[in-house]
mmCIF file of C-alpha atoms in Angstrom:
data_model
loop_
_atom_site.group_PDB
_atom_site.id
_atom_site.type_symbol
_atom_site.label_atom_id
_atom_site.label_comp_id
_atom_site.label_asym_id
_atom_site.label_seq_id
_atom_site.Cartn_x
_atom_site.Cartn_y
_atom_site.Cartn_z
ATOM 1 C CA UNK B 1 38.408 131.806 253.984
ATOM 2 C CA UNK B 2 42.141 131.050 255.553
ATOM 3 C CA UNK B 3 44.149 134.279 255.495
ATOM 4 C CA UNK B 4 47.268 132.763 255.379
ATOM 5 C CA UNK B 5 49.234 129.824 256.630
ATOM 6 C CA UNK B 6 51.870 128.736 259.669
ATOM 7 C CA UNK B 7 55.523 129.851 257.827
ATOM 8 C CA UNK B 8 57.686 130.432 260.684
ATOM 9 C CA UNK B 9 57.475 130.190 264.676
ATOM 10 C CA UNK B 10 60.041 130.923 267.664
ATOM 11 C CA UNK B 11 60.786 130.758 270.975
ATOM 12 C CA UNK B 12 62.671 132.877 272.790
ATOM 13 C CA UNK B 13 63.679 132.805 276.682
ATOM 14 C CA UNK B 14 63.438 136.434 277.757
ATOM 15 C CA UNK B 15 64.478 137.133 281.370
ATOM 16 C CA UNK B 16 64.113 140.593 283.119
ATOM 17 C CA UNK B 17 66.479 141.349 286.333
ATOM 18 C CA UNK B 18 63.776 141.676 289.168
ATOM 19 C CA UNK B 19 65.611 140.270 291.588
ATOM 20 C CA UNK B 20 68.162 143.090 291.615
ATOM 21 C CA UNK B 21 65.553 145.303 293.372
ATOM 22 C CA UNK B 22 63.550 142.725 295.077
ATOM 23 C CA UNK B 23 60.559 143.116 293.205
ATOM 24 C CA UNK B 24 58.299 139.880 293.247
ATOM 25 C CA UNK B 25 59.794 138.763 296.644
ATOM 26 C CA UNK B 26 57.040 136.434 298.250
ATOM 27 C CA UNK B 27 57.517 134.102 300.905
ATOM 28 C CA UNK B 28 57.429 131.248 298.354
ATOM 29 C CA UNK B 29 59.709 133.057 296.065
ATOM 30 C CA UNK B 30 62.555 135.264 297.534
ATOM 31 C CA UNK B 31 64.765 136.022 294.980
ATOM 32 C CA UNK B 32 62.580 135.579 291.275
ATOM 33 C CA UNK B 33 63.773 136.952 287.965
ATOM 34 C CA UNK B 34 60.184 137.432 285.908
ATOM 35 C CA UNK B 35 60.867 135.866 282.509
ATOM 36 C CA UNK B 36 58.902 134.532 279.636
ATOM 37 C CA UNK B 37 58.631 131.978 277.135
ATOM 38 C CA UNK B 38 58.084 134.319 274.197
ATOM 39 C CA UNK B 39 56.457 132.364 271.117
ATOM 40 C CA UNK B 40 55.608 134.500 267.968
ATOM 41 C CA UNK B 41 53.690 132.108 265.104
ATOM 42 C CA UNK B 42 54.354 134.510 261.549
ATOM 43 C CA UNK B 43 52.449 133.464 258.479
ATOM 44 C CA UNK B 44 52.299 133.972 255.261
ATOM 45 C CA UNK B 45 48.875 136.422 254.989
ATOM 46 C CA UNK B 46 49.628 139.084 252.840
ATOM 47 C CA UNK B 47 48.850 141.669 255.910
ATOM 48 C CA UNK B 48 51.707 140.063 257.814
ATOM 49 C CA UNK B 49 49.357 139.166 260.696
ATOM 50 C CA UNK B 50 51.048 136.927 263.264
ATOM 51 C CA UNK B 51 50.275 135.460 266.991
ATOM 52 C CA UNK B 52 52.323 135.951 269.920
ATOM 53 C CA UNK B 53 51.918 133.891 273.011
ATOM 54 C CA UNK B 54 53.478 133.854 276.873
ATOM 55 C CA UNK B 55 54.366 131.111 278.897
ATOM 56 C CA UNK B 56 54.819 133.399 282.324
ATOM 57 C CA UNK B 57 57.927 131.510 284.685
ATOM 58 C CA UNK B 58 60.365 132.939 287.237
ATOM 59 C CA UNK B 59 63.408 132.369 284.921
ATOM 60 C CA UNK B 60 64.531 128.820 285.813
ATOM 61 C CA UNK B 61 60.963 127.305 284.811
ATOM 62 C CA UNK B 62 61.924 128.562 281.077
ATOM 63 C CA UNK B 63 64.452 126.624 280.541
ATOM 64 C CA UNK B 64 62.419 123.410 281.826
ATOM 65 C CA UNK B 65 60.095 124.422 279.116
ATOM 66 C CA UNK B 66 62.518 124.490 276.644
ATOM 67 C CA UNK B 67 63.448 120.977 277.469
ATOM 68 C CA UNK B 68 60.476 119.873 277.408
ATOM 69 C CA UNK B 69 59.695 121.428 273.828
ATOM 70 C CA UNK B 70 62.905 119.478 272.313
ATOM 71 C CA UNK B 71 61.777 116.411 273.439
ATOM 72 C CA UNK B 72 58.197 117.002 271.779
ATOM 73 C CA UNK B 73 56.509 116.090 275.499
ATOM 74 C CA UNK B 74 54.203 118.431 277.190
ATOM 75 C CA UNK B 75 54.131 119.793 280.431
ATOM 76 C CA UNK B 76 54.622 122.896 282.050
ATOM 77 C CA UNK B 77 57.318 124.804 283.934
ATOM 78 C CA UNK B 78 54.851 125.512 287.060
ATOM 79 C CA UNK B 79 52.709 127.911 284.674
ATOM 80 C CA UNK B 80 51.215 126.227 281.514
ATOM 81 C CA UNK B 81 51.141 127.042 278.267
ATOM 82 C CA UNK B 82 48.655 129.820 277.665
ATOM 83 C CA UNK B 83 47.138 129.780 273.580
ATOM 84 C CA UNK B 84 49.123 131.859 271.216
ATOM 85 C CA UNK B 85 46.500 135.077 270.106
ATOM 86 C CA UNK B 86 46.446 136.396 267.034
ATOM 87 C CA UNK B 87 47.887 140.015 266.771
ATOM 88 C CA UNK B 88 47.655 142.879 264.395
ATOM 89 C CA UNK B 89 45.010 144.488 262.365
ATOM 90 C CA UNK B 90 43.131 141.063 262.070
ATOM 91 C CA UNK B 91 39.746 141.880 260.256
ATOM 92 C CA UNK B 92 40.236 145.363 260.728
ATOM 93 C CA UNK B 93 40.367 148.256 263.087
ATOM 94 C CA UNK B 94 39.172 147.588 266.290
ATOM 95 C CA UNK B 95 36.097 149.190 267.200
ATOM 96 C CA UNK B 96 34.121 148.863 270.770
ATOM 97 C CA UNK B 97 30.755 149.314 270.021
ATOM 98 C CA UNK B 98 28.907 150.430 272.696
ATOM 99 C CA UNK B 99 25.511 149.332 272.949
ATOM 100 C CA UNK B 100 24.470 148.770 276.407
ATOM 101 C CA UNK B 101 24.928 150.637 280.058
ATOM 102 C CA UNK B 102 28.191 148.174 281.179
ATOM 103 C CA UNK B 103 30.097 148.995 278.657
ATOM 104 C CA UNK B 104 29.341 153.177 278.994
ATOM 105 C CA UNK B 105 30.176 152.688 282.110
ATOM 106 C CA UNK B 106 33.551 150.626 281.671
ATOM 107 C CA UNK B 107 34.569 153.217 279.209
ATOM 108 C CA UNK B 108 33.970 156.100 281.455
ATOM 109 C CA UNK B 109 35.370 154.361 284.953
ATOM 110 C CA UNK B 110 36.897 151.391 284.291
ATOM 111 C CA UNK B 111 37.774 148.130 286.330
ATOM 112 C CA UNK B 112 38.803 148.427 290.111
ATOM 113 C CA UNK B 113 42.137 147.567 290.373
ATOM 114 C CA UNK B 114 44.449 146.968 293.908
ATOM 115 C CA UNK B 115 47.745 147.389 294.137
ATOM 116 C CA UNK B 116 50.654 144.828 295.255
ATOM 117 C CA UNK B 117 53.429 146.989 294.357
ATOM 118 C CA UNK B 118 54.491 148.899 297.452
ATOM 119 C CA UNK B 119 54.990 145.701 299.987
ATOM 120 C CA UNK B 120 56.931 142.848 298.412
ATOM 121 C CA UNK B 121 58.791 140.837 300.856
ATOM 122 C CA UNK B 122 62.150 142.089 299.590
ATOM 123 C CA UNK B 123 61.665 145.507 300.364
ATOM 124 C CA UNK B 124 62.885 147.541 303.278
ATOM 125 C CA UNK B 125 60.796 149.415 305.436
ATOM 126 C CA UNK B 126 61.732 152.772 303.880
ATOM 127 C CA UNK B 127 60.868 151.265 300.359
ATOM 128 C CA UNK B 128 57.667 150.522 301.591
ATOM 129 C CA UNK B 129 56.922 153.188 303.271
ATOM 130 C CA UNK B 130 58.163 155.372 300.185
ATOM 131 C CA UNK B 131 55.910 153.261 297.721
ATOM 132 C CA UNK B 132 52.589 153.456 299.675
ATOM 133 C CA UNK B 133 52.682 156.904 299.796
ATOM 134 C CA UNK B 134 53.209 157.323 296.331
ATOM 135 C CA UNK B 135 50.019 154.823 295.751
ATOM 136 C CA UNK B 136 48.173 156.819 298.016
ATOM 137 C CA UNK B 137 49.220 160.134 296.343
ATOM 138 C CA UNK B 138 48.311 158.192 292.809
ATOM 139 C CA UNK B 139 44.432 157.453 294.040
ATOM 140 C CA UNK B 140 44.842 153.908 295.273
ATOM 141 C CA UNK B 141 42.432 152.783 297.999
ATOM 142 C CA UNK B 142 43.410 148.902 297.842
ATOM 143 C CA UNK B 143 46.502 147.105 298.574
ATOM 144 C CA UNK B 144 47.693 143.808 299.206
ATOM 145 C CA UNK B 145 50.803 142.784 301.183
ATOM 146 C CA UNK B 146 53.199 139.677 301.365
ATOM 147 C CA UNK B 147 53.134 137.469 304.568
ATOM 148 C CA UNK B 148 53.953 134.406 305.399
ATOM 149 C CA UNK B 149 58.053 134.133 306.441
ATOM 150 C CA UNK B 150 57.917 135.715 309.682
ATOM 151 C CA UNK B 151 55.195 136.441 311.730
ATOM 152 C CA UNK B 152 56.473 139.358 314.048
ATOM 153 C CA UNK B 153 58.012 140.343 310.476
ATOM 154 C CA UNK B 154 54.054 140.630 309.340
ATOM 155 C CA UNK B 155 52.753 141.951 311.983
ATOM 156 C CA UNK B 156 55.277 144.961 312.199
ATOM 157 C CA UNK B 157 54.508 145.726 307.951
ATOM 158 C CA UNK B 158 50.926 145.155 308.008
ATOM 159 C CA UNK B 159 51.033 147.536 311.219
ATOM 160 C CA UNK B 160 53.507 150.133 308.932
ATOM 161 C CA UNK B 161 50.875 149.204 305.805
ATOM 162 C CA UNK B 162 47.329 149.815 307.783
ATOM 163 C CA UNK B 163 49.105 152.925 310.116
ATOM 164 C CA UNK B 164 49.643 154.482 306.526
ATOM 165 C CA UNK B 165 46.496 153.820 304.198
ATOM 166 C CA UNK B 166 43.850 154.289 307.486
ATOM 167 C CA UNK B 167 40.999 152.114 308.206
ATOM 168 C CA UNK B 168 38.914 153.186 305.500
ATOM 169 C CA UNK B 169 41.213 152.262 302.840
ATOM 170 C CA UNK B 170 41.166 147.588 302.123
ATOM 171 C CA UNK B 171 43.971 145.487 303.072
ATOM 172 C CA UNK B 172 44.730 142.148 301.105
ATOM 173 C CA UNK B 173 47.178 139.154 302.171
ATOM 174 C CA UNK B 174 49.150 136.898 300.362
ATOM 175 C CA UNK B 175 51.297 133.943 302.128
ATOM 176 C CA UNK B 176 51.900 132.117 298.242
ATOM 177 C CA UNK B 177 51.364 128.687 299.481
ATOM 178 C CA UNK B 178 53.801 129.012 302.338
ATOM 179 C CA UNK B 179 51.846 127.249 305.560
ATOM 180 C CA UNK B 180 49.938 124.411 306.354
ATOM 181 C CA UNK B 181 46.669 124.291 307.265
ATOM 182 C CA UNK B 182 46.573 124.171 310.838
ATOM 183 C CA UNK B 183 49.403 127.103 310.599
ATOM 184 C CA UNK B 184 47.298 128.888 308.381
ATOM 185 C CA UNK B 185 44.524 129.767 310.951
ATOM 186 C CA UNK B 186 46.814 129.890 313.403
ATOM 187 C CA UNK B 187 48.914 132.672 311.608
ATOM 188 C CA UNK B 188 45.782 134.447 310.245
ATOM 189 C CA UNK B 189 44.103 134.380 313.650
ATOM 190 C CA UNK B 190 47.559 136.669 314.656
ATOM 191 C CA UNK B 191 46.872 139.085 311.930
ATOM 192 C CA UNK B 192 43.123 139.036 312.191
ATOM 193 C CA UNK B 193 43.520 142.611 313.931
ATOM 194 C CA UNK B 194 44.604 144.554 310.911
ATOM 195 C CA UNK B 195 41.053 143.711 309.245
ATOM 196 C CA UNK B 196 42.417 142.198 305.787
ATOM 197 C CA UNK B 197 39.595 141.528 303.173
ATOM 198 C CA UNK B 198 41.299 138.496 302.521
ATOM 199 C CA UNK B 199 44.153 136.140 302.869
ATOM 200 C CA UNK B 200 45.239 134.677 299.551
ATOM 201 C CA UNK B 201 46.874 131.009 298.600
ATOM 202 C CA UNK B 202 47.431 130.302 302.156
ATOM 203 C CA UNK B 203 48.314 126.785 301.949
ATOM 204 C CA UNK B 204 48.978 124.062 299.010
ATOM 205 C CA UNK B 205 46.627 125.388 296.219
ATOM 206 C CA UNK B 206 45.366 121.907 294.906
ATOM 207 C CA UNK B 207 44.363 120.795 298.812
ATOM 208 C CA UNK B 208 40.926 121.739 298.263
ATOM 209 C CA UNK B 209 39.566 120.080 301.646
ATOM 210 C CA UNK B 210 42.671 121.966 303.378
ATOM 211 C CA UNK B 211 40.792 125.644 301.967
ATOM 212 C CA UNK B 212 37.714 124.708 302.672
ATOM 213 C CA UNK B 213 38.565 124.102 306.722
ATOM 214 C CA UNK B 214 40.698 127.436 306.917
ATOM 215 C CA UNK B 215 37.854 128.827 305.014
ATOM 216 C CA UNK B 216 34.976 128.020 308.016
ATOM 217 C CA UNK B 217 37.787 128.984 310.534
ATOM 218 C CA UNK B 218 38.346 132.439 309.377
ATOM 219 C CA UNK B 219 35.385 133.590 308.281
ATOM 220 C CA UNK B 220 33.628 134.468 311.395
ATOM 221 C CA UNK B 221 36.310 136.508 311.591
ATOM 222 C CA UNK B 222 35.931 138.641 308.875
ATOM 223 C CA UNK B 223 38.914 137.174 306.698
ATOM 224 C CA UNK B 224 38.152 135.636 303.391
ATOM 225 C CA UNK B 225 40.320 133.190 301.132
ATOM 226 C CA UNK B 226 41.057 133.930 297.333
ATOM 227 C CA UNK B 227 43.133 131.454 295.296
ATOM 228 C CA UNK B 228 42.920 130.235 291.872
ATOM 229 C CA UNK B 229 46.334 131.930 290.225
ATOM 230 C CA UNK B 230 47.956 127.807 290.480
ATOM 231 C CA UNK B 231 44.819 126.178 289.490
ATOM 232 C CA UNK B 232 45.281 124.657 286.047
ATOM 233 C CA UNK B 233 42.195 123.849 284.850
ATOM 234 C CA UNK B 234 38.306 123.943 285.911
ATOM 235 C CA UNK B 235 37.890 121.166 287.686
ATOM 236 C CA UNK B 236 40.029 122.204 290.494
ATOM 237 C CA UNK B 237 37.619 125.436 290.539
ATOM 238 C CA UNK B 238 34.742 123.312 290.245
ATOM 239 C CA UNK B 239 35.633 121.644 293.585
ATOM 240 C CA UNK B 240 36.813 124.593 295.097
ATOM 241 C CA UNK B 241 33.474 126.132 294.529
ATOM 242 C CA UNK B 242 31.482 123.116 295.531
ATOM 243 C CA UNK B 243 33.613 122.627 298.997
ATOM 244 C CA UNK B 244 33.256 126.271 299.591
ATOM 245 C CA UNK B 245 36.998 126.722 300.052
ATOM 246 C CA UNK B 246 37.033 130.537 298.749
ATOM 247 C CA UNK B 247 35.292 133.724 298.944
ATOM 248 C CA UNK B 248 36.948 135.043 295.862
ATOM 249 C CA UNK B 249 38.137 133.398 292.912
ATOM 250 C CA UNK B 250 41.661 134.368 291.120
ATOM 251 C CA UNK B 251 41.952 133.612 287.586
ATOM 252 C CA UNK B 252 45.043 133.682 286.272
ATOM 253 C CA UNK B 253 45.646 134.395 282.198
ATOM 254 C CA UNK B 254 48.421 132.537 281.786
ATOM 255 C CA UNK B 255 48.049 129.310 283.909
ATOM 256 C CA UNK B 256 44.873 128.418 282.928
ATOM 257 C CA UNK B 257 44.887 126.757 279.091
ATOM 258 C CA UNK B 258 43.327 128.863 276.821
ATOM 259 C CA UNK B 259 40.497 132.177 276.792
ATOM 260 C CA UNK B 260 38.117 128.884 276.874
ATOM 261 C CA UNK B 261 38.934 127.505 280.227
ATOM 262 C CA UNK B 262 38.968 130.982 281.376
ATOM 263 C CA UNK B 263 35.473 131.724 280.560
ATOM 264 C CA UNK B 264 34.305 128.120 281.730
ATOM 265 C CA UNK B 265 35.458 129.282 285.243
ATOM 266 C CA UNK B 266 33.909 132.732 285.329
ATOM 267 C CA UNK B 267 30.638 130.959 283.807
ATOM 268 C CA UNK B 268 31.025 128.570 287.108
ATOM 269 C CA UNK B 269 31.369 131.257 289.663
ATOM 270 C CA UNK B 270 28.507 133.121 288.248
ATOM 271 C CA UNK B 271 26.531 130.195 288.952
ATOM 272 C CA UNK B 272 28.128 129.573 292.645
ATOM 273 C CA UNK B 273 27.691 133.692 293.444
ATOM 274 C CA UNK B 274 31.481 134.518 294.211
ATOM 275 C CA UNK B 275 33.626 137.380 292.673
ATOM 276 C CA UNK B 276 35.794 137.001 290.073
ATOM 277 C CA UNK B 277 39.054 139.106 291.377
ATOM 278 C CA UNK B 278 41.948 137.783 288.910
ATOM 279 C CA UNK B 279 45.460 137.422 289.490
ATOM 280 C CA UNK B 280 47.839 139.486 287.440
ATOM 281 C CA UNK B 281 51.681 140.792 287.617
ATOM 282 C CA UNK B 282 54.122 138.834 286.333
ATOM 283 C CA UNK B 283 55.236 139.480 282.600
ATOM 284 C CA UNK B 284 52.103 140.743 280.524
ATOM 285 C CA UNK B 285 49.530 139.215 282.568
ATOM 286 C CA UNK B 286 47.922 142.530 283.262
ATOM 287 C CA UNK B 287 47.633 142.880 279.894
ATOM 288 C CA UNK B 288 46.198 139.522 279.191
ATOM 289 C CA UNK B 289 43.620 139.520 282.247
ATOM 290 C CA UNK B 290 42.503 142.604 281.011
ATOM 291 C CA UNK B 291 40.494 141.101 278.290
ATOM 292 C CA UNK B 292 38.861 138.691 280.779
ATOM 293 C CA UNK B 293 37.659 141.052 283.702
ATOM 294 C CA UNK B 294 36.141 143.213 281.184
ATOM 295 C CA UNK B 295 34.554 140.379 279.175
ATOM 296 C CA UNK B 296 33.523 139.349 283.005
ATOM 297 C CA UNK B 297 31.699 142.416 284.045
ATOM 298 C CA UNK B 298 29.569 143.552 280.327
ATOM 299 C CA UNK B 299 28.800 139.534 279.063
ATOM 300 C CA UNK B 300 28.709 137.155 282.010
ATOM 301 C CA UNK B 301 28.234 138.536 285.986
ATOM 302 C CA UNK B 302 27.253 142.596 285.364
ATOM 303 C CA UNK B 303 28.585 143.440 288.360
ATOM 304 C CA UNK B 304 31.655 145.143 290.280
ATOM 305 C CA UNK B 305 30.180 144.356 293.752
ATOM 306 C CA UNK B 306 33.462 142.723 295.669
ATOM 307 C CA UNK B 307 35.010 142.574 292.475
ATOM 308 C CA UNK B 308 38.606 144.123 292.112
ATOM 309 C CA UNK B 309 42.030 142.765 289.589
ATOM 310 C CA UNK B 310 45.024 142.500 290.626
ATOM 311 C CA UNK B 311 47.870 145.163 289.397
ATOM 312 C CA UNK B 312 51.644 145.276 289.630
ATOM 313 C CA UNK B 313 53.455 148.521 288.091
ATOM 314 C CA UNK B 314 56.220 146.286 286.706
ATOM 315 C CA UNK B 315 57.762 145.585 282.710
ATOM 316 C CA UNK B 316 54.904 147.358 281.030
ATOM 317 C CA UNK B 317 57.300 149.441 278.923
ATOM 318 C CA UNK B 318 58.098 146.097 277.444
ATOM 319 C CA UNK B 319 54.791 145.772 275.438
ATOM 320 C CA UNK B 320 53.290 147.326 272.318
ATOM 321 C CA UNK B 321 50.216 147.960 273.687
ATOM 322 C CA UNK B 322 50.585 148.316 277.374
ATOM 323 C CA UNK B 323 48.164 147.776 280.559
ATOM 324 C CA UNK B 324 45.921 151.798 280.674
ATOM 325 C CA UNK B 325 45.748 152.392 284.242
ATOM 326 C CA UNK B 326 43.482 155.154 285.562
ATOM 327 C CA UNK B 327 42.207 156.669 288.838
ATOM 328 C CA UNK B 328 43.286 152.888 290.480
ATOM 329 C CA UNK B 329 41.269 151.097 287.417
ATOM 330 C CA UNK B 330 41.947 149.310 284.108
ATOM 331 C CA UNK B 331 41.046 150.997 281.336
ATOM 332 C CA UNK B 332 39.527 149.272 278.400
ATOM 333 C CA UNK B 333 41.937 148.561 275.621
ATOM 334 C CA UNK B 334 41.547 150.160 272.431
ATOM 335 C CA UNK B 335 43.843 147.756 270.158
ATOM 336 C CA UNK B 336 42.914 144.906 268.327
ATOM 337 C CA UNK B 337 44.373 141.452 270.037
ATOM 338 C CA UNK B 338 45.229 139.995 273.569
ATOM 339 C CA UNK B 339 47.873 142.446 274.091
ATOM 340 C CA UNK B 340 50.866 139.975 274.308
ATOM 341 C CA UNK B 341 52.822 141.488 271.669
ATOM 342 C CA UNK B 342 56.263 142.662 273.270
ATOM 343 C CA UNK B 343 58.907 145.175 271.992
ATOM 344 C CA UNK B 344 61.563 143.010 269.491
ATOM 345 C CA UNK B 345 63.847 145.537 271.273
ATOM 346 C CA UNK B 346 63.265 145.029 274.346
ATOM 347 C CA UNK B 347 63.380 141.449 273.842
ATOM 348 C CA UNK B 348 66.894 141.316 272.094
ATOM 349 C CA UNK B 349 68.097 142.981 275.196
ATOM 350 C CA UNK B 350 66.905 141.035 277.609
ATOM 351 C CA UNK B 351 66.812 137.651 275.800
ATOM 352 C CA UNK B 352 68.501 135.055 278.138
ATOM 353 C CA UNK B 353 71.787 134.101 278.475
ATOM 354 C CA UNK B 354 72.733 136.340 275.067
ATOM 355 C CA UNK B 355 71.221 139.590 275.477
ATOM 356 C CA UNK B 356 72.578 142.902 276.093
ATOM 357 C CA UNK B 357 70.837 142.678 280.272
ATOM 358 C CA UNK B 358 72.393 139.311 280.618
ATOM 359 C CA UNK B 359 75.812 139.593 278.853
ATOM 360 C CA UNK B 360 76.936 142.145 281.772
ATOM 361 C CA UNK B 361 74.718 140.565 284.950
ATOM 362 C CA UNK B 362 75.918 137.199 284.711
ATOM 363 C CA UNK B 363 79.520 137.969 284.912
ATOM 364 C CA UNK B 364 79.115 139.536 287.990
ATOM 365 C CA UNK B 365 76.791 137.333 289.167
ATOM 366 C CA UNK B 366 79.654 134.495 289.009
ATOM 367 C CA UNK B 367 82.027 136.681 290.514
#
């Protein structure tokens, strides 16, 4: 039976300010202003159900999409388009049933979750200092840190970082692409001594032979790779998996096409034997990836062993039905949808270039 039919859709270009305070600075990215496509599909049901969809970019990318939409081509502005969801009270109130010792337990404990928020690269060395021991004081027990611009400038954080959280506690890196692969190992040979789980996208992330031989090099000593957040589509994972180029594989909700090509890749990794530890951040992708991990654990791999999801304490207040974070672990969801619904008042506000945010920033910005 169709509900109801397509009777309006828009796009609109919402932009938050996180440059202002340096959060997102990577060694890729120094400066990035988290934004979103923001698509909502209305119809004509009589229960006003409606889909709402994110294309996640670091401001400029939008407007590439947006050119790209008005010439009716496809493409992507370096994230693609992730599959509008429907919304709302769509057959009803949501209900977990629980019928089976996974999801008991996900209900009582949760999904491991690691931190990235205390050690961007734009922060100072009081910030980070202040931020980790607030994470620490808030139950988290894994964190990742930025590297990759300056190597006497890593080794001096990750010293500040591992001095502070104690040996016991995990260390994650993340260079975002930034070296090549000789430099890589190299680099990661350097920072070997602070004992990180892993070192994350460090190099191109479609050079699949270039992972695989930092892979073998840094293994022995105790480092793993994880990428997957700029891998498009499961082929790329496919051959990732087959040259043994990671350790752990990152998801990521909104580059990947669709909950389909999601679940293709977790059904590969299952089958390969390496743990699923998505990417997340951004705008809303927390509250998309959510969905996954969870699906992960109770239908597909039934484990948490080496399995953790990435979590950045930024623009949740944006949503409707925001991220549940407790004791350093996603907490199921208990609303019907994907969770990409955003406030209409929050998006008015910060709706690019006309918004109430962006009517006083860029003034000042071009003064």
């Amino acid at each position: 039976m169709v509900r109801g039919r397509i009777s309006r859709l828009s796009v609109r270009d919402v932009r938050f300010p996180t440059s202002l305070g340096g959060h997102g600075a990577d060694a890729m990215h120094t400066d990035p202003d988290y934004s979103a496509a923001y698509v909502v599909i209305e119809t004509d049901a009589e229960d006003g159900i409606k889909g709402c969809g994110i294309t996640f970019t670091l401001g400029k990318g939008t407007e590439v999409d947006w050119s790209r939409k008005g010439r009716g081509a496809p493409g992507d502005s370096g994230r693609p388009k992730r599959g509008v969801g429907l919304v709302g009270q769509a057959g009803g109130k949501a209900c977990l049933e629980v019928t089976c010792g996974h999801e008991k337990q996900m209900l009582a404990q949760g999904y491991p979750a690691y931190t990235t928020s205390c050690a961007w690269l734009g922060y100072s060395d009081d910030t980070l200092k202040q931020l980790c021991a607030q994470a620490l004081k808030d139950g988290w027990t894994r964190f990742k840190v930025k590297v990759g611009a300056d190597l006497q400038d890593d080794m001096r954080r990750c010293q500040i970082i591992r001095d502070m959280i104690g040996p016991e506690k995990t260390l994650m890196m993340d260079a975002n692409q930034r070296w090549d692969v000789p430099e890589a190992v190299e680099w990661m040979s350097k920072l070997a001594k602070f004992k990180p789980l892993w070192i994350e996208e460090p190099t191109s992330p479609d050079d699949i032979l270039g992972h695989a031989t930092i892979s073998k090099a840094l293994v022995p000593l105790g480092i793993g790779i994880a990428t997957g957040e700029q891998c498009h589509n499961r082929v790329i994972f496919k051959q990732l998996l087959q040259a043994k180029a990671l350790q752990f594989l990152q998801i990521d909700s909104c580059r990947l096409g669709s909950v389909n090509e999601n679940l293709s890749v977790l059904l590969m990794a299952k089958k390969f034997e390496i743990p699923v530890c998505p990417h997340a951040g951004g705008v809303g992708l927390c509250e998309l990836v959510q969905h996954l991990i969870i699906f992960d654990y109770i239908s597909v791999s039934a484990s948490l062993e080496n399995r953790v999801c990435e979590y950045v304490d930024h623009l949740h207040e944006h949503f409707k039905y925001p991220v549940m974070i407790q004791r350093a672990s996603y907490m199921p969801p208990k609303d019907p949808g994907y969770s990409t619904e955003m406030k209409e008042e929050s998006v008015k506000k910060h709706q690019y270039p006309d918004g109430e945010v962006w009517k006083k920033l860029l003034p000042a910005q071009e003064n």
